[in-house]
CSV table of C-alpha atoms in Angstrom, one decimal:
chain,number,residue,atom,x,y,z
B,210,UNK,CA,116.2,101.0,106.0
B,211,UNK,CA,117.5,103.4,103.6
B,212,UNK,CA,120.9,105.2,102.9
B,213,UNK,CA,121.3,109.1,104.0
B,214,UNK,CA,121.9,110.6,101.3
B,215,UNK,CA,124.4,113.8,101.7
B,216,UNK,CA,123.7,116.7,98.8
B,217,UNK,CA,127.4,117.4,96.9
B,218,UNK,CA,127.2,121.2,97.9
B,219,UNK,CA,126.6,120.6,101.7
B,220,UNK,CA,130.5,119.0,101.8
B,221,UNK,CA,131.8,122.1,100.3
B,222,UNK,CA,129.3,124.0,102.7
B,223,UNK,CA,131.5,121.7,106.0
B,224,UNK,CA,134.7,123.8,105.3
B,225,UNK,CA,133.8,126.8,103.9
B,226,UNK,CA,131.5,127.8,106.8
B,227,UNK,CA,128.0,127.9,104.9
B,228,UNK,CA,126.7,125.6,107.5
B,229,UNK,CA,127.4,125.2,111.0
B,230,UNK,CA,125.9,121.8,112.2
B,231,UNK,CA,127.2,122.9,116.1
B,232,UNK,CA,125.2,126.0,116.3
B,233,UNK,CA,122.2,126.4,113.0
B,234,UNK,CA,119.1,125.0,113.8
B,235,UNK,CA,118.1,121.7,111.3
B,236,UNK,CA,114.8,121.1,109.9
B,237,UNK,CA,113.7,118.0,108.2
B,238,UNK,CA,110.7,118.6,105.2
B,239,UNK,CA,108.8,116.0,103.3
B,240,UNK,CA,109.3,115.9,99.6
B,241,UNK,CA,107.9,113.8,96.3
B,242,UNK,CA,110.1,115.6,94.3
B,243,UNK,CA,113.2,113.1,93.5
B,244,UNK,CA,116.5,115.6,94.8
B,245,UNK,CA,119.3,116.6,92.2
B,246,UNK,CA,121.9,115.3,94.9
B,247,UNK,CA,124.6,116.4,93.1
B,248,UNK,CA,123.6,119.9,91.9
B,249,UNK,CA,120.5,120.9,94.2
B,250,UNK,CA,122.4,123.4,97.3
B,251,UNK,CA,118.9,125.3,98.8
B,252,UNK,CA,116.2,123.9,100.1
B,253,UNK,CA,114.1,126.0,97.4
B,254,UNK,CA,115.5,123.9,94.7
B,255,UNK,CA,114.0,120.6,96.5
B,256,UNK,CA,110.2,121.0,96.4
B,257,UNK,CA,108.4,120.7,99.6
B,258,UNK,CA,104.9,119.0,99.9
B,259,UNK,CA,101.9,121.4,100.8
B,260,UNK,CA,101.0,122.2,103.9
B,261,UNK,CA,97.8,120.9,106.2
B,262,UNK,CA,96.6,117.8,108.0
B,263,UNK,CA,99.4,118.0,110.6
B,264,UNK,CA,102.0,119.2,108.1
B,265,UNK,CA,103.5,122.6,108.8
B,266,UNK,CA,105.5,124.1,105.7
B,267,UNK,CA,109.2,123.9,106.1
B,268,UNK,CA,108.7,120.7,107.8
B,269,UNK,CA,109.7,120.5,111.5
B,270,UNK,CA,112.8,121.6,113.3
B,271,UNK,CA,114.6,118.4,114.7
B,272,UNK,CA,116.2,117.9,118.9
B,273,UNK,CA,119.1,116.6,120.1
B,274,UNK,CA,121.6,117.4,117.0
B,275,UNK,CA,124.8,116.6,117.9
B,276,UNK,CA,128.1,116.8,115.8
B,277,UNK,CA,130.5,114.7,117.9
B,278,UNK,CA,133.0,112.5,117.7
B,279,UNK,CA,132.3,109.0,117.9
B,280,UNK,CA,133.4,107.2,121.6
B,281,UNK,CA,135.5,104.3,121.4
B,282,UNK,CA,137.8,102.5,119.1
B,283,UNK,CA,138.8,104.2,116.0
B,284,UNK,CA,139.4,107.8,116.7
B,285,UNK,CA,138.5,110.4,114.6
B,286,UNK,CA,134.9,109.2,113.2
B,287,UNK,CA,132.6,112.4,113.6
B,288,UNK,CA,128.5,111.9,113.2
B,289,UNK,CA,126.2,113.9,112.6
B,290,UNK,CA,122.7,112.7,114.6
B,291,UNK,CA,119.7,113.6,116.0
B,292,UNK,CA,116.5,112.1,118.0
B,293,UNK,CA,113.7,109.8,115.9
B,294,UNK,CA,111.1,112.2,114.8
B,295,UNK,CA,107.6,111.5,112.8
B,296,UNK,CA,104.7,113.4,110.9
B,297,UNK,CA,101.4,112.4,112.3
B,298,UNK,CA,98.6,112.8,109.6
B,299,UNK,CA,95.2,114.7,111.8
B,300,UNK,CA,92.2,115.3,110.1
B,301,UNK,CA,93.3,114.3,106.4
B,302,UNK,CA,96.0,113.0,104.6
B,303,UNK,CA,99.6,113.9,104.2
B,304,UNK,CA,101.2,113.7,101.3
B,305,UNK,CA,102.0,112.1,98.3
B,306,UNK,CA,105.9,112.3,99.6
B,307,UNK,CA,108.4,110.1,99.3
B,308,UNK,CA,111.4,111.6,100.6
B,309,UNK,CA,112.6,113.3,103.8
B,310,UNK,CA,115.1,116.0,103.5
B,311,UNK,CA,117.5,117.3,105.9
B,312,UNK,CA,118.3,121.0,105.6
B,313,UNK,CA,120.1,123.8,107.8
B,314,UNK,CA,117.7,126.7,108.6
B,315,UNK,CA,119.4,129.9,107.2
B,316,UNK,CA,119.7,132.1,110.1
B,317,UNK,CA,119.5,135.2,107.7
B,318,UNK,CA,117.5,135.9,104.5
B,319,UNK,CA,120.9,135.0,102.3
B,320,UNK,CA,122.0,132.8,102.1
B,321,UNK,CA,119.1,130.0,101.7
B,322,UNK,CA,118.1,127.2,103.7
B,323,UNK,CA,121.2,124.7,103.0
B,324,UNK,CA,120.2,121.2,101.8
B,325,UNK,CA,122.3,118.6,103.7
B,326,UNK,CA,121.0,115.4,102.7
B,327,UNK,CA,117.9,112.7,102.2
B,328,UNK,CA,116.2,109.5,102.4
B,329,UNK,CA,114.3,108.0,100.0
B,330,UNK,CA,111.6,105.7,101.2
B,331,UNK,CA,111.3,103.9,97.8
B,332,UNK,CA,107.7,105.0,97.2
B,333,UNK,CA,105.4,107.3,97.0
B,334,UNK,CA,103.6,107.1,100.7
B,335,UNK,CA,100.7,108.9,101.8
B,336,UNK,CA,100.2,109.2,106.0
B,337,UNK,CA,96.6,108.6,106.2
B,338,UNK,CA,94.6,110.4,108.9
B,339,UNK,CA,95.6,109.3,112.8
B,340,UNK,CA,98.9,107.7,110.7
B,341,UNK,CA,102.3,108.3,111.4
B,342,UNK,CA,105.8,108.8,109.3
B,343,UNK,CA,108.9,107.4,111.8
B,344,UNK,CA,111.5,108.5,111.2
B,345,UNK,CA,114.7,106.3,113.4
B,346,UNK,CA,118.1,108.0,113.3
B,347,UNK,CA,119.4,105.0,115.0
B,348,UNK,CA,122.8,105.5,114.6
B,349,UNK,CA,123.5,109.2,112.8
B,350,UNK,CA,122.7,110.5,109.5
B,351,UNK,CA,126.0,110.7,108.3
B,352,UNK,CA,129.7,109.9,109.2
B,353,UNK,CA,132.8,111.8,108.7
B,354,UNK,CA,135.9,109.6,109.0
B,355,UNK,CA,139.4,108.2,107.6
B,356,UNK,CA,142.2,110.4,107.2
N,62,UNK,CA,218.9,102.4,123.3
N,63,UNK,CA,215.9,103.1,121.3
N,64,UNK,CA,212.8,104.0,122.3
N,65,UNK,CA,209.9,106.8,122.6
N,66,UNK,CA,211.1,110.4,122.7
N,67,UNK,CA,209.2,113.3,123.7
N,68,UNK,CA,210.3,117.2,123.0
N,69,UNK,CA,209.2,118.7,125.6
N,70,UNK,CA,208.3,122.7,125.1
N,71,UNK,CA,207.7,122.4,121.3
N,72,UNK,CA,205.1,124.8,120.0
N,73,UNK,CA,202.7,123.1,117.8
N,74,UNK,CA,203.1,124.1,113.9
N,75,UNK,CA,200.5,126.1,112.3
N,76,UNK,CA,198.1,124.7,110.4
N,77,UNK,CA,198.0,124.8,106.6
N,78,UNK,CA,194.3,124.6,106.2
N,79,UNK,CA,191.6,127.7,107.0
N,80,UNK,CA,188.8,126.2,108.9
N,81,UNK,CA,185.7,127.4,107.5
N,82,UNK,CA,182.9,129.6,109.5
N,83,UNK,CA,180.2,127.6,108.5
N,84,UNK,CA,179.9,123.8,108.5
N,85,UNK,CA,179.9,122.1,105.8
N,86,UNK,CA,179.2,118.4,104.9
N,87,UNK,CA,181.7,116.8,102.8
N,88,UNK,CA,181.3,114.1,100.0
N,89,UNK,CA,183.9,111.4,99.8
N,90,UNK,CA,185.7,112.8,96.9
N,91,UNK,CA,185.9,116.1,98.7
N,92,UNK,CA,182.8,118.0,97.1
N,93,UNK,CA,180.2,119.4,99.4
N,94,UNK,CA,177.0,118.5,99.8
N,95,UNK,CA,173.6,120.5,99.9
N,96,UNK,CA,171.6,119.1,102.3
N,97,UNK,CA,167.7,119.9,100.7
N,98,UNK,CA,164.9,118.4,102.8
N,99,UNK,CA,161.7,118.1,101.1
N,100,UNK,CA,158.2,117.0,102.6
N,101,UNK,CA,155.7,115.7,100.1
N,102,UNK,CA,152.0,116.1,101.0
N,103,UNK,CA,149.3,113.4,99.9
N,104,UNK,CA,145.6,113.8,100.2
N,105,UNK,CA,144.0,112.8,102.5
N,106,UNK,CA,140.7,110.7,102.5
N,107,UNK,CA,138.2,111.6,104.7
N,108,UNK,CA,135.2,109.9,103.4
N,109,UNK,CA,131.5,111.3,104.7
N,110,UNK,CA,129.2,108.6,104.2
N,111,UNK,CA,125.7,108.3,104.6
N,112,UNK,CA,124.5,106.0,108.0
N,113,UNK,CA,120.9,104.3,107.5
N,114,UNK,CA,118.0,105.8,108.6
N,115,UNK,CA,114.5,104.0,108.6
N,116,UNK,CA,111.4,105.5,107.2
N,117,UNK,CA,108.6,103.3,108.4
N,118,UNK,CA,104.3,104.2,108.4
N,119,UNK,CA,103.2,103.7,111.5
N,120,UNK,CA,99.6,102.2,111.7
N,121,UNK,CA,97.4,99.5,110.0
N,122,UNK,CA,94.9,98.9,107.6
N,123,UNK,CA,91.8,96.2,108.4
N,124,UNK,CA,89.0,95.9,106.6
N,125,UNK,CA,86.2,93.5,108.1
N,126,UNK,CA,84.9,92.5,105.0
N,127,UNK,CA,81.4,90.8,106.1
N,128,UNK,CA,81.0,94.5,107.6
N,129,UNK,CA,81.6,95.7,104.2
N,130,UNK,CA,78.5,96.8,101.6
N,131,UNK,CA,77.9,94.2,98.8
N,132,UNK,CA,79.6,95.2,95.5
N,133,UNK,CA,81.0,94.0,92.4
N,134,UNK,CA,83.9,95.1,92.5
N,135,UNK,CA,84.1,95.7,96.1
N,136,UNK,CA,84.9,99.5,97.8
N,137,UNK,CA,86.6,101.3,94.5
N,138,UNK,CA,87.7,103.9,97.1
N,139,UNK,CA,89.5,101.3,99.4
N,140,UNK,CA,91.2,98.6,96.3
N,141,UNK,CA,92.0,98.9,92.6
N,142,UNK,CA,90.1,96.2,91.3
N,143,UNK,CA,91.7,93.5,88.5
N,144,UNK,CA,89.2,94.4,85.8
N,145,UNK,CA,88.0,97.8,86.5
N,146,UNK,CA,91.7,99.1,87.0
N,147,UNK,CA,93.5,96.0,85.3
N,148,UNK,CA,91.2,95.1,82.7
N,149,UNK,CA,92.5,91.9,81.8
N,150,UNK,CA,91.8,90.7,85.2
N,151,UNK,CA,88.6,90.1,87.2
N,152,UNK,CA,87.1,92.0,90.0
N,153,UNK,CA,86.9,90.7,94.1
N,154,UNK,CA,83.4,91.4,95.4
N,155,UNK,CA,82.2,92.1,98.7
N,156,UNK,CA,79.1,90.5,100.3
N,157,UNK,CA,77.8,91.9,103.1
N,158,UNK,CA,77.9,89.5,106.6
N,159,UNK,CA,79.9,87.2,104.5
N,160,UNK,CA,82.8,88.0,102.8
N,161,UNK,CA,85.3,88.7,100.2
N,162,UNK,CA,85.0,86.5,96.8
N,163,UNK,CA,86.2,86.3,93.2
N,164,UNK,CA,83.2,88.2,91.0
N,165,UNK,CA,83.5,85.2,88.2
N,166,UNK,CA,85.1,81.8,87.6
N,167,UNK,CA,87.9,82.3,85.2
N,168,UNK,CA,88.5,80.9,82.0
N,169,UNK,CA,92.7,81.4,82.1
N,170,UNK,CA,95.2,82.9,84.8
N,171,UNK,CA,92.6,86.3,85.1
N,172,UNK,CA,92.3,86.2,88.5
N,173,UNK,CA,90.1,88.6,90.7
N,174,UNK,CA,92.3,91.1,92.3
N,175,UNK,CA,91.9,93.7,94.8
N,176,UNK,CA,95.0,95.7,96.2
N,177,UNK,CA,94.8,98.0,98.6
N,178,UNK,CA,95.3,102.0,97.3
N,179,UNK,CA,98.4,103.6,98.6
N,180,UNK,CA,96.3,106.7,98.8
N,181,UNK,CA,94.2,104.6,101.5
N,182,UNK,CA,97.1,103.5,103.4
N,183,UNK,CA,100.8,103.0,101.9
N,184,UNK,CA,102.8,100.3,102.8
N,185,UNK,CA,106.7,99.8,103.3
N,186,UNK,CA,108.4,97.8,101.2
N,187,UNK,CA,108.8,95.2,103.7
N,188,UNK,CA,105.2,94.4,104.5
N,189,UNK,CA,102.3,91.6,106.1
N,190,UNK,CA,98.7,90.7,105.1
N,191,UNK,CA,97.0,88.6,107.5
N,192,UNK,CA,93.6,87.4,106.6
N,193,UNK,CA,91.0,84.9,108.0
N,194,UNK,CA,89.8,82.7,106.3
N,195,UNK,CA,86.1,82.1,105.0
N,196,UNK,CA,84.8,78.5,103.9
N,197,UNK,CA,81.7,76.6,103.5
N,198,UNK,CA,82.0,73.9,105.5
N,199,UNK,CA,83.4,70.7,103.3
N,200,UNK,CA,83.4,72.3,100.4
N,201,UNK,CA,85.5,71.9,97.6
N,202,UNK,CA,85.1,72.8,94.1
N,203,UNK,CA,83.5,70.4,91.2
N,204,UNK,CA,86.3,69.1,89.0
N,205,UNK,CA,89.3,71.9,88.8
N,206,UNK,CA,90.4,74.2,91.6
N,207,UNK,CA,89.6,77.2,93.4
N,208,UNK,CA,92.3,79.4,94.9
N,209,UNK,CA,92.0,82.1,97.6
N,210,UNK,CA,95.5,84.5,97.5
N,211,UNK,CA,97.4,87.1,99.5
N,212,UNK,CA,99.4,89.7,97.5
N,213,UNK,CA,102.4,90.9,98.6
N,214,UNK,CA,104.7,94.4,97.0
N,215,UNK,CA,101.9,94.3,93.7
N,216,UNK,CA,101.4,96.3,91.6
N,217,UNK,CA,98.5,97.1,89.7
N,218,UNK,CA,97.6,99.2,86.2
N,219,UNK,CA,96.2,99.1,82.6
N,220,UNK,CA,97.4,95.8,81.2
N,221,UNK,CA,100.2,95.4,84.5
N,222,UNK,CA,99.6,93.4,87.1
N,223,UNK,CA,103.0,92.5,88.8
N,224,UNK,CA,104.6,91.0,92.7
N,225,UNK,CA,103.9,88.2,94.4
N,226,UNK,CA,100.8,86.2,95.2
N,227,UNK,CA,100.3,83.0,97.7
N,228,UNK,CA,98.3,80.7,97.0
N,229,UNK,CA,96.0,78.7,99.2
N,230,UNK,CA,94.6,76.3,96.5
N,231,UNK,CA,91.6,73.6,96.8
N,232,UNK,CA,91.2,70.8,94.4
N,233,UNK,CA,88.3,68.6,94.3
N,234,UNK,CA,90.0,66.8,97.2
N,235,UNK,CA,92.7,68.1,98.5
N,236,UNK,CA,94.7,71.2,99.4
N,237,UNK,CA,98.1,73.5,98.7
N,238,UNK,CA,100.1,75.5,98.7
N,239,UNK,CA,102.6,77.8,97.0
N,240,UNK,CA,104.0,81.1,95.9
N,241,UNK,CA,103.9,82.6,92.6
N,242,UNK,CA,105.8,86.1,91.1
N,243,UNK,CA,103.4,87.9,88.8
N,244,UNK,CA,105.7,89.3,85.5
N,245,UNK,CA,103.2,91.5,84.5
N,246,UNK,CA,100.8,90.9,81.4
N,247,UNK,CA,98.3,88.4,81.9
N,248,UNK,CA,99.8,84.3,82.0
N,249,UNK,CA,102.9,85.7,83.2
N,250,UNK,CA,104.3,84.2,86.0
N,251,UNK,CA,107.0,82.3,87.5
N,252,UNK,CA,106.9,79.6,89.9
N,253,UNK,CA,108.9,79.9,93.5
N,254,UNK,CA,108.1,77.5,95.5
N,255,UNK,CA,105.2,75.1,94.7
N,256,UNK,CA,104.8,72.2,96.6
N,257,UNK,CA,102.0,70.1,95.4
N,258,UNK,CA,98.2,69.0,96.0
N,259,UNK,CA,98.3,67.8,99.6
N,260,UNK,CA,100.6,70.0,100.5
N,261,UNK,CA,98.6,71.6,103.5
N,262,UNK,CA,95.4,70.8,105.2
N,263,UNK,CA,92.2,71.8,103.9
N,264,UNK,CA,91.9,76.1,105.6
N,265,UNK,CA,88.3,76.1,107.4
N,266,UNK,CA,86.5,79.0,108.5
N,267,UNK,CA,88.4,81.2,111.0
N,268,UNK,CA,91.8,80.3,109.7
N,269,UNK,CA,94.1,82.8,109.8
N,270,UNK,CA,96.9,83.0,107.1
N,271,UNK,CA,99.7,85.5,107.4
N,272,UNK,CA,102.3,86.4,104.5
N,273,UNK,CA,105.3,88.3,105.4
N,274,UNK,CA,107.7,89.7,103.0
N,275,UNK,CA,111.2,91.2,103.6
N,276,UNK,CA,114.2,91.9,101.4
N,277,UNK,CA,114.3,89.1,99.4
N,278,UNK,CA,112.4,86.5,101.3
N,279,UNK,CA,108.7,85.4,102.3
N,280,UNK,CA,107.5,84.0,105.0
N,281,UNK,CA,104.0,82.1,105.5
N,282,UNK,CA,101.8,81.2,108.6
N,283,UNK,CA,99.2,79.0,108.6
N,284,UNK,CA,97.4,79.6,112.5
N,285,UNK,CA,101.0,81.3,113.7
N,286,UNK,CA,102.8,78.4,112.5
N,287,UNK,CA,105.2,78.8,110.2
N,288,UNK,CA,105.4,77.0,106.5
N,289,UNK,CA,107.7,76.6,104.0
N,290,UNK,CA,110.5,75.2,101.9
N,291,UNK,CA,112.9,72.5,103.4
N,292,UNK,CA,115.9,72.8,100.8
N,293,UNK,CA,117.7,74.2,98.0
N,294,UNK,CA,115.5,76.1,95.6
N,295,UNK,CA,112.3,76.2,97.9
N,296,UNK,CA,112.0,72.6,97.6
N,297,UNK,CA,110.1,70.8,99.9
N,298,UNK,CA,107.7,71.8,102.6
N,299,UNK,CA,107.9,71.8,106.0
N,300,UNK,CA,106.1,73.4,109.5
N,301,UNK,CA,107.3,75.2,112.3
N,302,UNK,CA,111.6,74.9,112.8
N,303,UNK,CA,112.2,72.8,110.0
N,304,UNK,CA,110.6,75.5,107.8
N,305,UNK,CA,112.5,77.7,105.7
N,306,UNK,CA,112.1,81.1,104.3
N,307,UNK,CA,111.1,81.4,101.0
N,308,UNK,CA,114.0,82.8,98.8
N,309,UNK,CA,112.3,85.1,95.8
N,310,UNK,CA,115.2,84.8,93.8
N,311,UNK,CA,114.6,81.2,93.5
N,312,UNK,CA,112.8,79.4,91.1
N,313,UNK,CA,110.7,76.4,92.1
N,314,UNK,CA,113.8,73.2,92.2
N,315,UNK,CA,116.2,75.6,89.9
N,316,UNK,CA,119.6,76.4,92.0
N,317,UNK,CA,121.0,77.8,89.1
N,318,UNK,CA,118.3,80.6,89.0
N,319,UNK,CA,119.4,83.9,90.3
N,320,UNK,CA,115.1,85.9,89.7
N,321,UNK,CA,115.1,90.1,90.2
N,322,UNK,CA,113.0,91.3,92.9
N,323,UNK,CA,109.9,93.5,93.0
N,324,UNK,CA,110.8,95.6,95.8
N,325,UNK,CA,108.1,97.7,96.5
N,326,UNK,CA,104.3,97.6,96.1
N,327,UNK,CA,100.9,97.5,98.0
N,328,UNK,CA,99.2,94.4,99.5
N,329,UNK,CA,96.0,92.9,98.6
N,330,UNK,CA,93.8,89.6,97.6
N,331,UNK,CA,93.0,87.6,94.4
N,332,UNK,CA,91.0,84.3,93.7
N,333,UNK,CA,91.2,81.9,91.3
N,334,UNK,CA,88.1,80.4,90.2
N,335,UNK,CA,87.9,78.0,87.8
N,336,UNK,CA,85.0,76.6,86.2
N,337,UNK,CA,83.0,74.3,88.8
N,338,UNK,CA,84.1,76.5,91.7
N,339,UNK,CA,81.1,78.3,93.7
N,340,UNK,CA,82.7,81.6,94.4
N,341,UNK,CA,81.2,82.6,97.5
N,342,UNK,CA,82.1,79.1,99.1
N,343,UNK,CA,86.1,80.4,100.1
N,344,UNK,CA,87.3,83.7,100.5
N,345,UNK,CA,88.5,85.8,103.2
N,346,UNK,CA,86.1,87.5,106.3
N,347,UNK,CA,88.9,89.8,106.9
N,348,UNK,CA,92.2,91.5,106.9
N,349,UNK,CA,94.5,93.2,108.3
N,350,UNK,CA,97.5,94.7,106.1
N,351,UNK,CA,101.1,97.0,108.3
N,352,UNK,CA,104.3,97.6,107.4
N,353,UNK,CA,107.3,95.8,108.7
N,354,UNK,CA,110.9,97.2,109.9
């Protein structure tokens, strides 16, 4: 398992209002390009793999996100999740990538897609054909809390 | 007589003193006091931390290696091979309806390697080979030893050859076992867990051997059974319950060691050959390489 990794810009982007995790829709994209998680903001500046084999460009748009609070004992712990989700390689190869990226789908032209965060799967990987990426949001990407 | 006296009908006097409109708090020597509230505001920490998410490949890789054409050094398109890609290494051929083998005997620790390209199928870090096993019946090699070996998380390039190999080692009489970390250039290796001649039974043909490796331990099956280390330091060697993981960051009987890790890397095969060994009397009919959570 690895670490979700939340982009420096996107915890500015909570208060301000540049992203909206109840109501934008949220893609995920496959990258080999290692992110600038402390100065990367748009999905532009995170490169995305090509196209083909099962891979649409922009990646895919991911169900059941939810921004809630967490039930039970502490209060006050929000988390940001959604369902498991996977790439499928058909017909060739997808990849080299080696990280999956998180973003919030602009809803106009300006601003850009916002990055929110990543995994980093160690490696480069490359889903052979009839192969699959998992993806398992087990328990949330991320976790807002304290205070 | 004495006593209490009351006048009755007595105005009260006036009183000396204005009384002020507004109230006002008085010291004790007489002063007045300001009464200033303040309300100082700390920041507050509201940490947003990153939960774990698991990327895993789905699917397998098998190769039936008695299915696979003869060559020297078997399917380039499938494995890097240890001299080709290597060079200071030797090559794993494929002979068809028999097997994979070690192309030459070798004269010092140049193994034959073949690990499996990540462009074929790449593995998690966390990761299994299981293989079965190929051997001429009663044979064992004339006068040194003749190893057949899983690779685990290795890595393979001009002049690099590094991660972790187990060994399933004939002498001219016996068997063993054990678990080596490749450093890198050629003779450079450490020791983890290396339990002797005798240490297992002679493999035969249709033996399956399974290496499993994790975070920062191995495990080993021999026929779903389980071997490995008793104790402290990977010492000892034991089967089923009474067998340990083994711990990388261990060397062989040295507590005191604290080894690095490869974490990542591709799986594969290798043979050790040495002089009097017939390569195509042990290797490996098949295999069968995944990912683990």
């Amino acid at each position: 398992m690895a670490t979700f990794q939340v982009f420096a810009f996107f915890k500015g982007a909570l208060g301000d209002g540049s992203v909206d995790l109840d109501t934008q829709a949220i893609w995920a994209y496959l990258s080999n390009s290692q992110p600038d998680k402390d100065n990367a903001k748009y999905k532009s500046q995170v490169t995305e793999i090509g196209a083909g084999n099962g891979y649409t460009a922009g990646g895919q748009a991911l169900t059941s996100v939810t921004w809630t609070q967490q039930a039970g004992s502490p209060q006050g712990i929000w988390v940001f999740d959604s369902a498991d989700f996977s790439w499928t390689a058909s017909g060739g190869s997808i990849g080299p990538a080696q990280y999956v990226v998180v973003y919030a789908k602009s809803v106009s032209l300006s601003p850009s897609d916002f990055l929110i965060g990543y995994v980093d799967y160690g490696t480069p990987f490359t889903i052979t054909d009839g192969n699959s990426l998992n993806v398992t949001v087990s328990n949330g990407f991320f976790e807002l809390s304290g205070g | 007589m004495g006593g209490l006296r009351i006048r009755l009908g007595a105005a009260p006097p006036p009183s000396p003193i204005a009384l002020p409109i507004s109230r006002q708090l008085v010291g004790v020597n007489g002063r007045p006091i300001t009464a200033a509230r303040t309300l100082a505001v700390a920041r507050a920490t509201t940490p947003l931390v990153g939960r774990a998410v698991t990327l895993a490949l789905s699917g397998t890789f098998t190769e039936d290696f008695t299915a696979v054409a003869s060559a020297n050094p078997v399917d380039t398109n499938t494995w890097l091979a240890g001299g080709s890609t290597g060079g200071s290494w030797n090559n794993c051929r494929s002979i068809n309806g028999s097997g994979l083998f070690g192309s030459a005997n070798v004269t010092t620790t140049d193994d034959c390697l073949a690990v499996l390209k990540s462009s074929v199928q790449a593995m998690g870090n966390n990761q299994y080979v299981e293989a079965v096993i190929q051997r001429t019946t009663n044979y064992f090699p004339t006068g040194n030893n003749h190893e057949v070996e899983v690779l685990t998380r290795f890595n393979l390039s001009s002049g690099d050859a590094h991660g972790y190999e187990c060994i399933f080692g004939l002498t001219p009489t016996q068997a063993y076992i054990a678990f080596v970390k490749w450093l890198g250039s050629l003779g450079s290796y450490q020791a983890i867990w290396d339990p002797g001649a005798g240490s297992i039974t002679p493999l035969v043909t249709g033996d399956i051997v399974r290496v499993e490796i994790s975070g920062n331990a191995a495990k080993v099956y021999i026929n779903s059974v389980k071997v490995g280390p008793t104790g402290a330091a990977n010492s000892g060697i034991g089967t089923g319950g009474s067998a340990n993981d083994i711990d990388l960051t261990k060397l062989y009987l040295d507590n005191q060691s604290n080894l690095s890790v490869w974490s990542s890397g591709q799986p594969g095969h290798g043979f050790w050959p040495q002089s009097g060994a017939t390569l195509t009397s042990y290797g490996f009919k098949s295999t069968t390489m995944g990912s683990l959570p």
